[in-house]
Short mmCIF file of C-alpha atoms and ligand atoms in Angstrom, two decimals:
data_model
loop_
_atom_site.label_atom_id
_atom_site.label_comp_id
_atom_site.label_asym_id
_atom_site.label_seq_id
_atom_site.Cartn_x
_atom_site.Cartn_y
_atom_site.Cartn_z
CA MET O 9 156.67 202.28 117.90
CA LYS O 10 159.13 199.17 116.44
CA ALA O 11 161.41 197.83 117.97
CA THR O 12 164.56 197.23 116.73
CA GLN O 13 167.90 195.16 116.85
CA ARG O 14 169.93 197.69 119.68
CA SER O 15 172.92 196.82 119.60
CA ASP O 16 173.69 198.75 122.20
CA TYR O 17 171.47 196.01 123.90
CA THR O 18 173.93 193.42 123.35
CA PHE O 19 177.43 191.86 124.14
CA LYS O 20 179.19 193.97 121.63
CA TYR O 21 178.51 197.73 124.18
CA ASN O 22 180.40 195.63 126.49
CA LYS O 23 183.69 195.57 124.23
CA LYS O 24 186.03 198.61 125.31
CA LEU O 25 184.09 198.61 128.58
CA GLY O 26 187.63 197.74 130.86
CA ARG O 27 186.82 193.88 132.56
CA HIS O 28 183.64 193.50 130.54
CA GLY O 29 185.85 193.42 127.55
CA TRP O 30 188.37 190.35 128.65
CA LEU O 31 186.43 187.98 127.04
CA ARG O 32 183.98 187.83 123.98
CA LEU O 33 181.16 185.87 124.68
CA THR O 34 177.89 186.45 121.75
CA PRO O 35 175.79 185.50 125.01
CA ALA O 36 176.12 188.25 127.22
CA TYR O 37 173.93 190.85 127.79
CA SER O 38 174.77 194.23 127.49
CA VAL O 39 176.09 196.32 130.40
CA LYS O 40 174.25 199.22 129.38
CA LEU O 41 171.01 197.27 130.18
CA VAL O 42 171.98 195.86 133.54
CA LYS O 43 172.90 199.90 134.07
CA GLU O 44 169.51 200.89 133.36
CA ILE O 45 168.30 197.97 135.86
CA THR O 46 170.19 199.21 138.46
CA ASP O 47 169.96 202.67 138.04
CA ASN O 48 168.56 204.26 141.24
CA ILE O 49 168.44 201.20 143.35
CA PRO O 50 169.48 201.84 146.63
CA ASP O 51 172.79 201.16 148.10
CA ASP O 52 171.57 198.47 150.69
CA SER O 53 170.45 196.19 147.66
CA PHE O 54 171.93 192.72 147.71
CA ILE O 55 171.30 191.76 143.84
CA LEU O 56 171.49 188.16 142.18
CA ASP O 57 172.20 187.04 139.53
CA PRO O 58 171.55 183.22 139.34
CA PHE O 59 172.29 182.70 135.81
CA SER O 60 175.94 184.60 136.10
CA GLY O 61 177.58 184.21 132.92
CA THR O 62 180.63 186.43 132.21
CA ALA O 63 179.47 187.70 135.78
CA THR O 64 178.24 191.23 133.96
CA THR O 65 175.86 191.63 136.74
CA GLY O 66 178.47 190.87 139.60
CA LEU O 67 180.84 193.15 138.07
CA VAL O 68 178.19 195.71 136.64
CA ALA O 69 177.35 195.66 141.01
CA VAL O 70 181.00 196.28 142.31
CA GLU O 71 181.58 198.75 140.13
CA HIS O 72 178.66 200.46 141.13
CA ARG O 73 178.78 199.82 145.16
CA LEU O 74 176.79 197.58 145.36
CA SER O 75 176.55 194.18 146.48
CA ALA O 76 175.76 190.54 144.03
CA HIS O 77 176.00 186.67 144.72
CA CYS O 78 176.09 185.18 141.26
CA PHE O 79 175.73 181.37 140.17
CA ASP O 80 176.09 179.50 137.05
CA ILE O 81 176.78 175.67 136.67
CA ASN O 82 179.78 176.61 134.72
CA PRO O 83 183.11 176.30 135.95
CA PHE O 84 185.65 178.16 133.79
CA LEU O 85 182.92 180.90 134.12
CA ILE O 86 182.50 180.78 138.25
CA TRP O 87 186.58 181.17 137.89
CA PHE O 88 186.59 183.45 134.92
CA GLY O 89 183.82 185.95 136.78
CA ASN O 90 185.94 185.65 140.04
CA ALA O 91 188.46 186.71 138.44
CA LYS O 92 186.44 189.90 137.14
CA CYS O 93 184.61 190.39 140.29
CA ARG O 94 188.05 191.09 142.55
CA ASN O 95 190.63 193.44 143.40
CA TYR O 96 193.81 193.85 142.69
CA SER O 97 196.64 195.03 144.50
CA LYS O 98 199.52 197.73 142.77
CA SER O 99 201.71 194.60 144.61
CA GLU O 100 200.49 191.98 143.01
CA LEU O 101 200.12 193.63 139.32
CA ARG O 102 203.60 194.25 139.31
CA LYS O 103 204.44 190.46 140.62
CA LEU O 104 201.90 189.41 137.70
CA LYS O 105 203.81 191.20 134.89
CA SER O 106 207.50 189.77 135.95
CA GLY O 107 206.11 186.17 135.82
CA ILE O 108 204.58 187.07 132.43
CA GLU O 109 208.43 188.67 131.46
CA ASN O 110 209.60 184.91 132.77
CA THR O 111 206.86 183.23 130.99
CA LEU O 112 208.29 184.31 127.84
CA THR O 113 211.85 183.70 127.67
CA GLU O 114 210.49 180.28 129.06
CA CYS O 115 208.60 180.20 126.12
CA LYS O 116 211.22 180.66 123.60
CA MET O 117 213.90 177.83 125.05
CA ILE O 118 210.28 175.23 125.12
CA VAL O 119 208.61 175.94 121.80
CA ASN O 120 210.46 172.94 120.62
CA LYS O 121 209.24 170.57 122.52
CA ASP O 122 206.28 168.22 122.27
CA ASN O 123 203.94 170.37 124.34
CA TRP O 124 200.31 169.54 125.09
CA VAL O 125 197.65 170.74 122.92
CA PRO O 126 194.15 170.35 123.75
CA LYS O 127 191.79 167.34 122.47
CA ILE O 128 189.62 169.54 120.08
CA HIS O 129 188.34 168.12 117.52
CA ASN O 130 189.27 168.86 114.47
CA ILE O 131 191.77 171.34 116.01
CA ASN O 132 194.10 172.84 112.56
CA ARG O 133 190.32 174.45 111.86
CA TRP O 134 191.34 176.69 114.20
CA TRP O 135 195.12 177.27 114.53
CA CYS O 136 197.64 176.32 111.94
CA GLU O 137 200.54 173.57 113.13
CA HIS O 138 202.88 176.02 113.59
CA THR O 139 200.30 178.34 115.48
CA LEU O 140 199.28 175.59 117.41
CA LYS O 141 203.26 174.43 118.53
CA VAL O 142 203.68 178.00 119.93
CA LEU O 143 200.75 178.61 122.06
CA ALA O 144 201.05 174.95 123.37
CA ALA O 145 204.95 176.80 124.13
CA LEU O 146 203.26 179.73 126.00
CA ARG O 147 200.89 177.23 127.70
CA GLN O 148 203.65 175.47 129.35
CA ALA O 149 205.26 178.05 130.26
CA LEU O 150 202.50 179.74 131.91
CA VAL O 151 201.70 176.49 134.22
CA ASN O 152 205.92 176.12 134.93
CA GLN O 153 205.07 179.74 136.21
CA PHE O 154 202.22 180.21 137.74
CA GLY O 155 200.41 176.68 138.01
CA GLU O 156 197.42 175.95 136.67
CA PRO O 157 194.55 178.37 136.51
CA LYS O 158 192.37 176.75 139.49
CA LYS O 159 193.54 179.21 142.32
CA ASP O 160 191.61 182.16 142.75
CA ASN O 161 195.02 184.56 142.34
CA VAL O 162 196.13 187.14 140.36
CA SER O 163 197.51 184.82 137.91
CA ALA O 164 194.01 184.29 136.53
CA LEU O 165 195.30 187.56 134.56
CA ALA O 166 197.26 185.74 132.61
CA TRP O 167 194.99 182.96 131.61
CA VAL O 168 192.55 185.06 130.80
CA ALA O 169 195.23 186.98 128.32
CA PHE O 170 196.00 183.11 126.99
CA CYS O 171 192.07 182.85 126.64
CA ARG O 172 191.80 185.86 124.35
CA LEU O 173 195.51 185.58 122.34
CA ILE O 174 194.03 181.48 121.89
CA ILE O 175 190.88 183.58 120.30
CA GLU O 176 192.59 185.90 118.61
CA THR O 177 194.74 183.61 117.03
CA SER O 178 192.41 181.31 115.91
CA SER O 179 190.49 181.55 113.09
CA ALA O 180 187.02 181.77 114.85
CA ALA O 181 184.62 184.29 112.97
CA PHE O 182 182.36 186.31 115.29
CA ASN O 183 180.60 188.06 112.54
CA HIS O 184 176.91 186.67 113.01
CA VAL O 185 174.82 186.37 116.69
CA SER O 186 177.01 182.43 116.86
CA MET O 187 180.22 181.58 116.28
CA SER O 188 181.94 180.36 113.09
CA PHE O 189 185.00 179.70 111.28
CA HIS O 190 187.34 181.75 108.28
CA ASP O 191 188.38 179.42 105.28
CA GLU O 192 192.09 180.42 105.67
CA VAL O 193 193.82 179.47 109.17
CA THR O 194 196.55 182.41 109.80
CA THR O 195 199.76 181.53 110.77
CA PHE O 196 201.60 182.97 113.38
CA GLU O 197 205.24 183.68 114.16
CA ILE O 198 206.58 183.12 117.66
CA GLU O 199 207.04 186.87 118.30
CA GLN O 200 203.72 187.44 116.79
CA VAL O 201 202.16 185.95 119.38
CA GLU O 202 204.48 186.82 122.04
CA TYR O 203 203.72 190.60 120.74
CA LEU O 204 200.60 190.33 120.89
CA TYR O 205 200.12 188.29 124.24
CA LEU O 206 201.87 191.08 126.42
CA GLU O 207 199.23 193.75 124.16
CA ILE O 208 196.78 191.62 126.09
CA VAL O 209 198.12 191.50 129.29
CA ASN O 210 198.41 195.29 129.29
CA VAL O 211 195.06 195.90 128.68
CA ILE O 212 193.89 193.63 131.05
CA ILE O 213 196.73 194.93 133.72
CA GLN O 214 195.82 198.60 132.96
CA SER O 215 191.74 197.58 133.89
CA ALA O 216 192.25 195.53 136.83
CA SER O 217 193.99 198.18 138.19
CA GLU O 218 190.44 200.15 138.68
CA GLU O 219 189.24 200.00 142.23
CA LEU O 220 185.70 198.60 142.59
CA MET O 221 184.12 199.29 145.44
CA GLY O 222 181.29 197.03 145.83
CA LEU O 223 181.35 192.80 146.65
CA ALA O 224 179.98 190.24 144.73
CA SER O 225 181.45 186.60 143.90
CA VAL O 226 179.89 184.01 141.76
CA HIS O 227 179.21 180.55 143.32
CA PHE O 228 178.77 176.77 141.79
CA VAL O 229 175.20 176.25 142.48
CA ASP O 230 172.54 174.75 140.80
CA SER O 231 169.29 177.49 140.56
CA ARG O 232 167.30 175.30 140.36
CA GLU O 233 167.47 174.16 143.70
CA PRO O 234 167.21 175.67 146.81
CA VAL O 235 170.33 177.77 148.22
CA PHE O 236 171.78 180.22 151.29
CA ILE O 237 174.82 181.72 151.44
CA ASP O 238 175.18 183.43 154.00
CA ASP O 239 171.85 183.09 154.59
CA VAL O 240 171.84 186.83 152.53
CA ARG O 241 168.06 187.38 151.28
CA TYR O 242 168.20 189.25 148.08
CA SER O 243 166.52 192.64 146.76
CA HIS O 244 166.58 192.39 143.30
CA VAL O 245 167.27 189.02 141.08
CA ILE O 246 168.64 190.75 137.73
CA THR O 247 169.67 187.77 135.29
CA SER O 248 169.27 186.76 131.30
CA PRO O 249 169.12 182.63 131.70
CA PRO O 250 169.50 180.76 128.84
CA TYR O 251 167.12 180.86 126.10
CA PRO O 252 164.90 178.05 124.56
CA ASN O 253 166.30 178.36 121.16
CA ARG O 254 169.05 174.91 121.71
CA MET O 255 171.72 177.39 121.12
CA SER O 256 174.08 175.96 124.10
CA TYR O 257 176.75 178.29 125.55
CA ILE O 258 179.46 175.88 126.43
CA ARG O 259 179.36 175.82 122.40
CA GLU O 260 180.72 178.70 122.30
CA LEU O 261 183.52 178.56 125.38
CA ARG O 262 185.01 174.94 124.38
CA PRO O 263 188.21 176.92 123.47
CA TYR O 264 188.84 178.30 126.76
CA MET O 265 187.61 175.51 128.86
CA TYR O 266 189.93 173.24 127.05
CA TRP O 267 193.06 175.11 126.63
CA THR O 268 192.78 176.12 130.96
CA LYS O 269 192.04 172.29 131.42
CA PHE O 270 187.92 173.31 132.85
CA LEU O 271 187.20 170.59 129.80
CA ASP O 272 188.48 167.62 129.10
CA THR O 273 186.38 165.73 126.49
CA ALA O 274 183.98 166.20 123.61
CA ARG O 275 181.47 163.78 126.24
CA ASP O 276 182.00 166.27 129.05
CA ALA O 277 181.04 168.78 127.48
CA GLY O 278 177.45 167.33 127.26
CA GLU O 279 177.77 165.97 130.58
CA LEU O 280 177.77 169.49 131.04
CA ASP O 281 175.40 170.90 128.81
CA TRP O 282 172.88 168.37 130.08
CA LYS O 283 172.94 170.32 133.74
CA ALA O 284 172.66 173.69 131.56
CA ILE O 285 168.83 174.53 131.04
CA GLY O 286 168.16 174.16 127.68
CA GLY O 287 171.08 172.78 126.73
CA THR O 288 171.42 169.93 123.78
CA TRP O 289 175.47 169.48 123.06
CA GLY O 290 176.27 166.13 122.45
CA ILE O 291 175.35 163.38 125.36
CA ALA O 292 172.65 166.15 126.64
CA THR O 293 170.52 165.83 123.21
CA SER O 294 170.44 162.17 123.48
CA ARG O 295 169.16 162.45 127.39
CA LEU O 296 166.56 164.34 126.05
CA GLN O 297 164.98 161.57 124.61
CA ASP O 298 164.88 159.68 127.75
CA TRP O 299 163.83 162.62 129.81
CA GLU O 300 160.16 163.06 131.51
CA SER O 301 158.94 165.36 134.02
CA ASN O 302 158.95 164.81 137.03
CA GLY O 303 154.95 165.34 137.42
CA ILE O 304 155.71 169.53 138.51
CA GLU O 305 152.38 171.36 137.82
CA LEU O 306 152.84 173.90 134.75
CA PRO O 307 151.15 176.35 132.98
CA GLU O 308 148.35 175.24 131.21
CA THR O 309 149.35 177.54 128.11
CA LEU O 310 152.99 175.63 128.11
CA ARG O 311 151.21 172.27 127.69
CA ARG O 312 148.76 174.06 124.95
CA VAL O 313 152.73 175.11 122.45
CA VAL O 314 153.92 171.74 123.30
CA THR O 315 150.92 170.13 121.87
CA LYS O 316 151.04 172.25 118.84
CA ILE O 317 154.82 171.26 118.33
CA LEU O 318 153.96 167.81 118.20
CA GLU O 319 151.09 167.54 116.07
CA THR O 320 153.13 169.58 113.14
CA ASN O 321 154.29 166.14 113.08
CA GLU O 322 157.81 167.09 111.72
CA LYS O 323 160.56 163.96 112.14
CA ASN O 324 161.95 166.10 115.41
CA ALA O 325 158.91 166.74 116.51
CA LEU O 326 159.00 164.83 119.45
CA LEU O 327 162.34 165.87 120.87
CA MET O 328 161.74 169.46 120.13
CA ALA O 329 158.28 168.78 122.15
CA LYS O 330 160.23 167.89 125.19
CA TYR O 331 162.91 170.32 124.32
CA VAL O 332 160.64 172.85 125.53
CA TRP O 333 158.79 171.25 128.00
CA LYS O 334 162.11 170.80 129.53
CA TYR O 335 163.16 174.11 129.35
CA PHE O 336 160.16 175.54 131.07
CA HIS O 337 159.83 172.71 133.23
CA ASP O 338 163.23 174.29 134.63
CA MET O 339 162.66 176.99 134.75
CA HIS O 340 159.42 176.89 136.62
CA LEU O 341 162.26 174.54 139.28
CA HIS O 342 163.97 177.88 139.29
CA PHE O 343 161.58 180.19 140.17
CA HIS O 344 160.00 177.97 142.96
CA SER O 345 163.65 177.98 144.36
CA LEU O 346 163.81 181.28 144.32
CA ARG O 347 161.13 182.42 146.72
CA ASN O 348 163.27 181.23 149.83
CA SER O 349 166.47 183.77 149.27
CA LEU O 350 164.36 186.78 148.21
CA LYS O 351 163.57 189.42 150.59
CA LYS O 352 159.72 190.73 150.91
CA GLY O 353 158.98 192.96 147.99
CA ALA O 354 162.61 192.13 146.31
CA MET O 355 162.01 192.58 142.59
CA LEU O 356 162.69 190.36 139.66
CA SER O 357 164.11 191.92 135.40
CA TYR O 358 164.72 188.46 133.77
CA ILE O 359 165.96 189.64 130.51
CA VAL O 360 165.09 186.22 127.54
CA GLY O 361 164.76 185.34 124.00
CA ASN O 362 161.33 184.32 122.61
CA SER O 363 161.30 181.41 119.94
CA SER O 364 159.86 179.35 117.22
CA PHE O 365 159.74 175.43 116.30
CA TYR O 366 158.56 174.59 113.04
CA GLY O 367 156.53 177.48 112.64
CA ILE O 368 155.12 177.69 116.50
CA GLN O 369 155.49 180.23 118.63
CA VAL O 370 156.98 180.15 121.39
CA HIS O 371 156.14 183.29 123.49
CA THR O 372 158.67 182.45 126.42
CA GLU O 373 157.88 186.04 128.29
CA LYS O 374 153.99 185.19 128.26
CA LEU O 375 155.20 181.69 129.36
CA LEU O 376 157.50 182.49 132.30
CA GLU O 377 154.79 184.97 133.12
CA ASP O 378 152.17 182.59 133.97
CA SER O 379 154.29 180.20 135.51
CA LEU O 380 156.02 182.71 138.40
CA ARG O 381 152.33 184.18 138.16
CA SER O 382 151.49 180.23 139.36
CA LEU O 383 153.90 180.60 142.06
CA GLY O 384 152.55 183.52 144.26
CA PHE O 385 154.63 186.91 142.64
CA THR O 386 152.65 189.63 141.61
CA ASN O 387 152.96 192.82 139.44
CA ILE O 388 154.42 190.50 136.81
CA GLY O 389 154.65 192.21 132.96
CA SER O 390 157.35 192.12 130.53
CA LYS O 391 158.44 194.48 128.06
CA VAL O 392 160.28 194.60 124.92
CA VAL O 393 163.73 195.03 124.59
CA ARG O 394 165.14 194.65 121.69
CA LYS O 395 164.36 192.79 117.61
CA ARG O 396 166.83 189.70 117.81
CA ASN O 397 167.44 189.16 114.29
CA SER O 398 165.81 189.66 111.11
CA LYS O 399 162.93 186.86 111.39
CA LYS O 400 159.76 189.75 112.17
CA GLU O 401 159.22 187.37 115.34
CA LEU O 402 162.22 187.15 117.09
CA PHE O 403 162.64 189.40 120.44
CA GLU O 404 164.03 189.97 123.76
CA PHE O 405 162.49 191.11 126.62
CA CYS O 406 162.45 192.05 129.87
CA ILE O 407 160.40 190.14 131.89
CA TYR O 408 159.22 191.51 135.68
CA ALA O 409 157.75 190.66 138.99
CA THR O 410 158.18 191.53 142.58
CA TRP O 411 158.13 189.14 144.94
CA LYS O 412 154.79 189.24 147.75
CA GLU O 413 154.49 193.10 147.28
CA THR O 414 152.31 195.30 145.64
CA ARG O 415 153.75 198.46 145.01
CA LYS O 416 154.29 198.26 141.33
CA TYR O 417 157.73 197.67 139.52
CA GLU O 418 158.35 198.23 135.86
CA PRO O 419 161.60 198.56 135.10
CA VAL O 420 162.39 201.65 133.53
CA PHE O 421 163.98 201.22 130.39
CA LEU O 422 164.45 200.68 126.77
CA GLY O 423 161.63 203.86 126.05
CA VAL O 424 159.78 201.48 125.11
CA ASN O 425 156.65 202.15 127.82
CA SER O 426 153.16 200.29 129.18
CA ALA O 427 150.50 201.07 126.86
CA GLN O 428 152.77 200.90 123.08
CA TRP O 429 153.74 197.30 124.47
CA GLU O 430 149.99 196.46 125.40
CA GLN O 431 149.30 197.51 121.44
CA ARG O 432 151.94 194.65 120.53
CA SER O 433 152.16 195.36 116.65
CA LEU O 434 154.54 193.35 115.67
CA PHE O 435 152.69 190.26 116.35
C1 LIG X 505 172.48 183.49 128.57
S1 LIG X 505 173.64 182.92 130.04
C2 LIG X 505 173.72 183.96 130.78
C3 LIG X 505 174.48 185.11 130.54
C4 LIG X 505 175.00 186.62 131.26
N1 LIG X 505 173.73 187.73 132.17
C5 LIG X 505 176.53 187.10 130.95
O1 LIG X 505 175.99 189.11 130.74
O2 LIG X 505 177.20 186.35 130.81
C6 LIG X 505 173.15 181.97 131.22
C7 LIG X 505 174.28 181.19 131.77
O3 LIG X 505 173.05 180.12 132.69
C8 LIG X 505 174.01 179.18 133.11
N2 LIG X 505 173.43 178.06 133.77
C9 LIG X 505 172.23 177.01 133.18
N3 LIG X 505 171.20 176.63 133.70
C10 LIG X 505 171.78 177.02 134.50
C11 LIG X 505 171.84 176.27 136.46
N4 LIG X 505 170.69 175.78 136.04
N5 LIG X 505 172.40 177.02 137.20
C12 LIG X 505 172.47 178.26 137.30
N6 LIG X 505 173.15 178.55 136.00
C13 LIG X 505 173.32 177.66 134.81
C14 LIG X 505 174.57 178.83 131.98
O4 LIG X 505 175.67 178.22 131.92
C15 LIG X 505 174.84 180.71 131.44
O5 LIG X 505 176.12 180.68 131.47
#
C-alpha cells in the first residue's frame, strides 16, 4: 500500500468546520487526524499540545468534552487560540453585533482621514492604496469601538473577522503548500469591504454561538522548558511541532500580526522566530551562525546526518548542518522537560514531517524516536500519515510513545498498519 497525499489529513479539511475554519493557516493540522487520535480516549483525559499553533487540538478537545492545555510562544496564536476555545453567551454576541453596526457607521465617517496602516514590507503587493485606506478606516473604527485586540473578551471575534477580511481582500494566493501572490491586486470599494466583513462576522458568530463542553486554554510557554499549570499531569500529548524544513510559521502570520499590532517591525518577526524551534525568519538565520549547542548528549544518528550535510561542501552546508543540529537539539530539550509534566503511562502522538538537505535525507521520525528512547520513553514507533508532495521522499509521520509504561500504544488510524509500515517500500 502506497501512502498518498491525503488532503483530508491537512489544514484543507478544516476550512468548513465552524471555528476550525476561522483563519486559514497552512501549517495547521487536520481536525480529522486529531479526532482519530482522540477517539476512544477516556473522558477524564487531560491533553497537552505543547505546539498549539491555531489550537486545533484544544478545540477538538473542548468539542468532545475533554480538557486540554496548549502552549505556544507566538502571542498572536495564544490570543487567537483562546478566542477559538472559549464559550460566548447569547447576550455577549448580541452586544458584539450592535458594536459592529456602530463600527461600520464610523468607518464611513473616517475613511478619508489619515488612519494608521501597518509597516508591512512592500504593502502594495498585498493591497492597493484604495483598499488599504478602507481597511485602515475599518481598523480604526474597531479600535474606537472595542479597543486593541489584546483582551480576552467577545470583541476578539470582531478582530478575528477583521483578520480574515484582510486576507480575503489581499492578493495572497494559497494555491500550494505555502503562500504566494497573485499578479493583480484587486480594488475594493468601501461598500464591498463592509459587505464582506459583515458576511464573515455572521459566519464567525454563528459558529461561536455553539456551546463547547470541555475546557481548553492556550498559554505562553516555551516548550523546551519545564512548566506546571495548575499542577496538572497530562495523560496524552497530541501535537504537531515545527518541521525541520526551514519553513517559518511566522511567514503566513505576518499580515494578521501586523494589522493586530502583535508585531511591529520586521526585526520583531525575526526575534520571535528565533525563539521558535526550527525558526529561520530574518535575524533567526544570522543568529544561527553563532549558535553553539549547550553540550547535551544527542543521539549518535543525528551526528551522522549532520556530518553528511557538512560533507556535501555546498555553499551553505555549515548553516544547514547547524540548522538541523539545533532543531533536534531543541526537540530533545522539549522531550526532556516534558517528562516532568506527564502522568505515568501518558501517550504521545507527534505529527511531523521529514526533510532533505542537498540530497541528504533527514529522517525526522527516526531521529526523534532516538531522542525519546534515550530519555526513557517506551513503546516508541511511527507510522506514515501521508505523502507531503510530489517529491518521492517527503512524508508526514505520527510518532508515538508512552511514558514509563509497558502497555503497547499505537494510534489506531490512518489505515496503514505496522506490518505495512515495516516494509517501508517507499524508501
Ligand atoms: C506546526 S505548528 C502547530 C500547528 C497546529 N497543530 C495547528 O493545527 O495549528 C508549530 C507551532 O509551534 C510553535 N512553537 C515553535 N517553537 C516553540 C516553542 N519553543 N515552544 C512553544 N511553541 C513553539 C510555533 O509558534 C507554531 O505555532
